[in-house]
Amino acid sequence: MAEATTIPSRQAAKVISRIKILSELDISKRRLPQDGRTSIAIDGRRIDIRVTIVPLVAGESAVLRVLDPGARPLSLGELGMGDRDRARVEQALHRSHGAILATGPTGSGKSTSLYASVGVVSTPEKTLMTIEDPVEYRLPDVSRCRSSSAPD
């Protein structure tokens, strides 16, 4: 992460409101967390932006995650985990039953890890189902479950 710019504090509320409008969030709700999404076109490509607004004591904070739907998902080997940990994950993925729970804060790599894992086990002979909220990417031959309150 690198700081790209700083918004003067007197303009922060206006910027947050504009982000909310672009993400189809409720600008009047300042004491509740909200999740939304928007997209922009860059060089003719659509780029998705996932938005999380969090209330703070001194106002609100916005976290924007940039997702390129055209980018290929990373493999488990590209995630940067150690060989021993990767072997344990792959062993768990190849079991005939069970679950792997991935937890962490926004932007910690849960969805990236999920899609890398799906790449390991996905074959035409299998039915895959993930539970995601929100669903970050659409993949062929993978069914998704999500909460009914999540934006789509």
PDB file of C-alpha atoms in Angstrom:
ATOM      1  CA  MET A   1       0.000   0.000   0.000  1.00  0.00           C
ATOM      2  CA  ALA A   2       1.179   3.480  -0.766  1.00  0.00           C
ATOM      3  CA  GLU A   3      -0.442   6.807  -0.007  1.00  0.00           C
ATOM      4  CA  ALA A   4      -1.498   8.407  -3.283  1.00  0.00           C
ATOM      5  CA  THR A   5      -3.252  11.533  -2.060  1.00  0.00           C
ATOM      6  CA  THR A   6      -4.713  13.158   1.037  1.00  0.00           C
ATOM      7  CA  ILE A   7      -8.176  14.697   1.197  1.00  0.00           C
ATOM      8  CA  PRO A   8      -8.493  17.804   3.392  1.00  0.00           C
ATOM      9  CA  SER A   9     -10.639  17.006   6.429  1.00  0.00           C
ATOM     10  CA  ARG A  10     -13.142  19.765   5.538  1.00  0.00           C
ATOM     11  CA  GLN A  11     -13.890  17.913   2.249  1.00  0.00           C
ATOM     12  CA  ALA A  12     -13.961  14.354   3.616  1.00  0.00           C
ATOM     13  CA  ALA A  13     -17.727  14.226   4.257  1.00  0.00           C
ATOM     14  CA  LYS A  14     -18.430  15.458   0.710  1.00  0.00           C
ATOM     15  CA  VAL A  15     -16.123  12.844  -0.785  1.00  0.00           C
ATOM     16  CA  ILE A  16     -17.716  10.066   1.314  1.00  0.00           C
ATOM     17  CA  SER A  17     -21.194  11.221   0.197  1.00  0.00           C
ATOM     18  CA  ARG A  18     -20.120  11.142  -3.456  1.00  0.00           C
ATOM     19  CA  ILE A  19     -18.676   7.647  -3.031  1.00  0.00           C
ATOM     20  CA  LYS A  20     -21.984   6.559  -1.436  1.00  0.00           C
ATOM     21  CA  ILE A  21     -23.993   7.997  -4.343  1.00  0.00           C
ATOM     22  CA  LEU A  22     -21.794   6.265  -6.928  1.00  0.00           C
ATOM     23  CA  SER A  23     -22.129   2.986  -4.987  1.00  0.00           C
ATOM     24  CA  GLU A  24     -25.915   3.344  -4.575  1.00  0.00           C
ATOM     25  CA  LEU A  25     -25.660   3.566  -0.775  1.00  0.00           C
ATOM     26  CA  ASP A  26     -27.846   5.629   1.557  1.00  0.00           C
ATOM     27  CA  ILE A  27     -26.120   8.983   2.175  1.00  0.00           C
ATOM     28  CA  SER A  28     -28.344   9.684   5.194  1.00  0.00           C
ATOM     29  CA  LYS A  29     -27.090   6.646   7.130  1.00  0.00           C
ATOM     30  CA  ARG A  30     -23.933   7.818   8.868  1.00  0.00           C
ATOM     31  CA  ARG A  31     -24.001   5.548  11.922  1.00  0.00           C
ATOM     32  CA  LEU A  32     -24.273   2.177  10.153  1.00  0.00           C
ATOM     33  CA  PRO A  33     -21.664   0.328   8.118  1.00  0.00           C
ATOM     34  CA  GLN A  34     -22.592  -0.081   4.451  1.00  0.00           C
ATOM     35  CA  ASP A  35     -21.226  -2.161   1.578  1.00  0.00           C
ATOM     36  CA  GLY A  36     -21.708  -1.358  -2.073  1.00  0.00           C
ATOM     37  CA  ARG A  37     -20.082  -1.464  -5.455  1.00  0.00           C
ATOM     38  CA  THR A  38     -19.575   0.615  -8.540  1.00  0.00           C
ATOM     39  CA  SER A  39     -17.517   0.316 -11.694  1.00  0.00           C
ATOM     40  CA  ILE A  40     -15.470   2.583 -13.909  1.00  0.00           C
ATOM     41  CA  ALA A  41     -14.069   2.267 -17.414  1.00  0.00           C
ATOM     42  CA  ILE A  42     -10.304   2.542 -17.815  1.00  0.00           C
ATOM     43  CA  ASP A  43      -8.763   2.149 -21.273  1.00  0.00           C
ATOM     44  CA  GLY A  44     -11.951   0.491 -22.491  1.00  0.00           C
ATOM     45  CA  ARG A  45     -11.983  -2.111 -19.669  1.00  0.00           C
ATOM     46  CA  ARG A  46     -14.540  -2.250 -16.892  1.00  0.00           C
ATOM     47  CA  ILE A  47     -12.995  -2.174 -13.418  1.00  0.00           C
ATOM     48  CA  ASP A  48     -15.134  -3.051 -10.384  1.00  0.00           C
ATOM     49  CA  ILE A  49     -14.768  -1.080  -7.171  1.00  0.00           C
ATOM     50  CA  ARG A  50     -16.102  -2.582  -3.933  1.00  0.00           C
ATOM     51  CA  VAL A  51     -16.924  -0.001  -1.287  1.00  0.00           C
ATOM     52  CA  THR A  52     -17.133  -0.369   2.475  1.00  0.00           C
ATOM     53  CA  ILE A  53     -18.222   2.617   4.559  1.00  0.00           C
ATOM     54  CA  VAL A  54     -17.572   2.400   8.298  1.00  0.00           C
ATOM     55  CA  PRO A  55     -18.782   4.902  10.913  1.00  0.00           C
ATOM     56  CA  LEU A  56     -16.053   6.402  13.099  1.00  0.00           C
ATOM     57  CA  VAL A  57     -16.143   8.672  16.124  1.00  0.00           C
ATOM     58  CA  ALA A  58     -15.040  11.635  13.979  1.00  0.00           C
ATOM     59  CA  GLY A  59     -17.078  10.842  10.838  1.00  0.00           C
ATOM     60  CA  GLU A  60     -16.880   7.975   8.353  1.00  0.00           C
ATOM     61  CA  SER A  61     -14.163   5.983   6.652  1.00  0.00           C
ATOM     62  CA  ALA A  62     -14.321   4.521   3.156  1.00  0.00           C
ATOM     63  CA  VAL A  63     -12.382   1.496   1.952  1.00  0.00           C
ATOM     64  CA  LEU A  64     -12.323   0.972  -1.810  1.00  0.00           C
ATOM     65  CA  ARG A  65     -11.109  -2.323  -3.251  1.00  0.00           C
ATOM     66  CA  VAL A  66     -10.222  -2.363  -6.934  1.00  0.00           C
ATOM     67  CA  LEU A  67     -11.059  -5.583  -8.771  1.00  0.00           C
ATOM     68  CA  ASP A  68     -10.266  -6.378 -12.379  1.00  0.00           C
ATOM     69  CA  PRO A  69     -12.881  -8.919 -13.529  1.00  0.00           C
ATOM     70  CA  GLY A  70     -10.740  -9.693 -16.578  1.00  0.00           C
ATOM     71  CA  ALA A  71      -7.700 -10.676 -14.536  1.00  0.00           C
ATOM     72  CA  ARG A  72      -7.083 -14.367 -14.049  1.00  0.00           C
ATOM     73  CA  PRO A  73      -7.327 -15.650 -10.471  1.00  0.00           C
ATOM     74  CA  LEU A  74      -4.011 -16.354  -8.761  1.00  0.00           C
ATOM     75  CA  SER A  75      -2.947 -19.933  -8.153  1.00  0.00           C
ATOM     76  CA  LEU A  76      -2.241 -21.258  -4.654  1.00  0.00           C
ATOM     77  CA  GLY A  77       1.463 -21.120  -5.483  1.00  0.00           C
ATOM     78  CA  GLU A  78       1.228 -17.411  -6.304  1.00  0.00           C
ATOM     79  CA  LEU A  79      -0.394 -16.458  -2.986  1.00  0.00           C
ATOM     80  CA  GLY A  80       2.907 -16.361  -1.143  1.00  0.00           C
ATOM     81  CA  MET A  81       2.191 -18.987   1.512  1.00  0.00           C
ATOM     82  CA  GLY A  82       4.957 -21.325   2.596  1.00  0.00           C
ATOM     83  CA  ASP A  83       5.338 -24.765   1.019  1.00  0.00           C
ATOM     84  CA  ARG A  84       4.210 -26.561   4.174  1.00  0.00           C
ATOM     85  CA  ASP A  85       1.062 -24.436   4.545  1.00  0.00           C
ATOM     86  CA  ARG A  86       0.244 -24.760   0.846  1.00  0.00           C
ATOM     87  CA  ALA A  87       0.585 -28.556   1.063  1.00  0.00           C
ATOM     88  CA  ARG A  88      -1.812 -28.630   4.031  1.00  0.00           C
ATOM     89  CA  VAL A  89      -4.364 -26.514   2.158  1.00  0.00           C
ATOM     90  CA  GLU A  90      -4.098 -28.675  -0.963  1.00  0.00           C
ATOM     91  CA  GLN A  91      -4.504 -31.825   1.148  1.00  0.00           C
ATOM     92  CA  ALA A  92      -7.669 -30.387   2.715  1.00  0.00           C
ATOM     93  CA  LEU A  93      -9.007 -29.368  -0.705  1.00  0.00           C
ATOM     94  CA  HIS A  94      -8.666 -32.902  -2.060  1.00  0.00           C
ATOM     95  CA  ARG A  95     -10.638 -34.531   0.769  1.00  0.00           C
ATOM     96  CA  SER A  96     -14.043 -35.903  -0.158  1.00  0.00           C
ATOM     97  CA  HIS A  97     -15.833 -33.851   2.515  1.00  0.00           C
ATOM     98  CA  GLY A  98     -15.256 -31.036   4.982  1.00  0.00           C
ATOM     99  CA  ALA A  99     -14.902 -27.272   4.919  1.00  0.00           C
ATOM    100  CA  ILE A 100     -12.185 -24.662   4.959  1.00  0.00           C
ATOM    101  CA  LEU A 101     -13.006 -21.463   6.811  1.00  0.00           C
ATOM    102  CA  ALA A 102     -11.198 -18.295   5.708  1.00  0.00           C
ATOM    103  CA  THR A 103     -11.559 -15.272   7.977  1.00  0.00           C
ATOM    104  CA  GLY A 104      -9.940 -11.866   8.216  1.00  0.00           C
ATOM    105  CA  PRO A 105     -10.537  -8.155   7.778  1.00  0.00           C
ATOM    106  CA  THR A 106     -11.530  -6.455   4.554  1.00  0.00           C
ATOM    107  CA  GLY A 107      -8.780  -6.748   1.973  1.00  0.00           C
ATOM    108  CA  SER A 108      -6.874  -9.529   3.728  1.00  0.00           C
ATOM    109  CA  GLY A 109      -7.098 -11.999   0.826  1.00  0.00           C
ATOM    110  CA  LYS A 110     -10.069 -14.213   1.700  1.00  0.00           C
ATOM    111  CA  SER A 111     -11.628 -14.054  -1.785  1.00  0.00           C
ATOM    112  CA  THR A 112      -8.242 -14.353  -3.486  1.00  0.00           C
ATOM    113  CA  SER A 113      -7.563 -17.501  -1.452  1.00  0.00           C
ATOM    114  CA  LEU A 114     -11.035 -18.844  -2.237  1.00  0.00           C
ATOM    115  CA  TYR A 115     -10.600 -18.433  -5.994  1.00  0.00           C
ATOM    116  CA  ALA A 116      -7.128 -19.975  -5.886  1.00  0.00           C
ATOM    117  CA  SER A 117      -8.626 -22.949  -4.031  1.00  0.00           C
ATOM    118  CA  VAL A 118     -11.465 -23.287  -6.534  1.00  0.00           C
ATOM    119  CA  GLY A 119      -8.831 -23.447  -9.274  1.00  0.00           C
ATOM    120  CA  VAL A 120      -7.283 -26.488  -7.579  1.00  0.00           C
ATOM    121  CA  VAL A 121     -10.465 -28.565  -7.341  1.00  0.00           C
ATOM    122  CA  SER A 122     -12.585 -27.365 -10.260  1.00  0.00           C
ATOM    123  CA  THR A 123     -13.329 -30.041 -12.862  1.00  0.00           C
ATOM    124  CA  PRO A 124     -16.358 -30.632 -15.111  1.00  0.00           C
ATOM    125  CA  GLU A 125     -17.218 -33.742 -13.061  1.00  0.00           C
ATOM    126  CA  LYS A 126     -17.659 -31.778  -9.820  1.00  0.00           C
ATOM    127  CA  THR A 127     -20.334 -29.432  -8.568  1.00  0.00           C
ATOM    128  CA  LEU A 128     -18.717 -26.587  -6.643  1.00  0.00           C
ATOM    129  CA  MET A 129     -20.514 -24.237  -4.287  1.00  0.00           C
ATOM    130  CA  THR A 130     -19.032 -21.294  -2.418  1.00  0.00           C
ATOM    131  CA  ILE A 131     -20.522 -19.117   0.299  1.00  0.00           C
ATOM    132  CA  GLU A 132     -19.500 -15.513  -0.288  1.00  0.00           C
ATOM    133  CA  ASP A 133     -20.799 -12.142   0.799  1.00  0.00           C
ATOM    134  CA  PRO A 134     -20.344 -10.260  -1.430  1.00  0.00           C
ATOM    135  CA  VAL A 135     -19.598 -12.419  -4.463  1.00  0.00           C
ATOM    136  CA  GLU A 136     -16.438 -10.873  -5.909  1.00  0.00           C
ATOM    137  CA  TYR A 137     -16.070 -12.640  -9.263  1.00  0.00           C
ATOM    138  CA  ARG A 138     -18.332 -14.754 -11.438  1.00  0.00           C
ATOM    139  CA  LEU A 139     -16.730 -18.055 -12.441  1.00  0.00           C
ATOM    140  CA  PRO A 140     -18.222 -20.582 -14.851  1.00  0.00           C
ATOM    141  CA  ASP A 141     -19.513 -23.822 -13.325  1.00  0.00           C
ATOM    142  CA  VAL A 142     -19.397 -22.527  -9.724  1.00  0.00           C
ATOM    143  CA  SER A 143     -22.612 -21.917  -7.752  1.00  0.00           C
ATOM    144  CA  ARG A 144     -22.637 -19.149  -5.138  1.00  0.00           C
ATOM    145  CA  CYS A 145     -24.579 -18.626  -1.938  1.00  0.00           C
ATOM    146  CA  ARG A 146     -24.758 -15.168  -0.449  1.00  0.00           C
ATOM    147  CA  SER A 147     -26.781 -13.300   2.131  1.00  0.00           C
ATOM    148  CA  SER A 148     -29.990 -11.754   0.771  1.00  0.00           C
ATOM    149  CA  SER A 149     -28.893  -8.349   2.106  1.00  0.00           C
ATOM    150  CA  ALA A 150     -25.704  -8.243   0.044  1.00  0.00           C
ATOM    151  CA  PRO A 151     -25.624  -5.852  -2.918  1.00  0.00           C
ATOM    152  CA  ASP A 152     -25.579  -7.465  -6.335  1.00  0.00           C
TER     153      ASP A 152
END
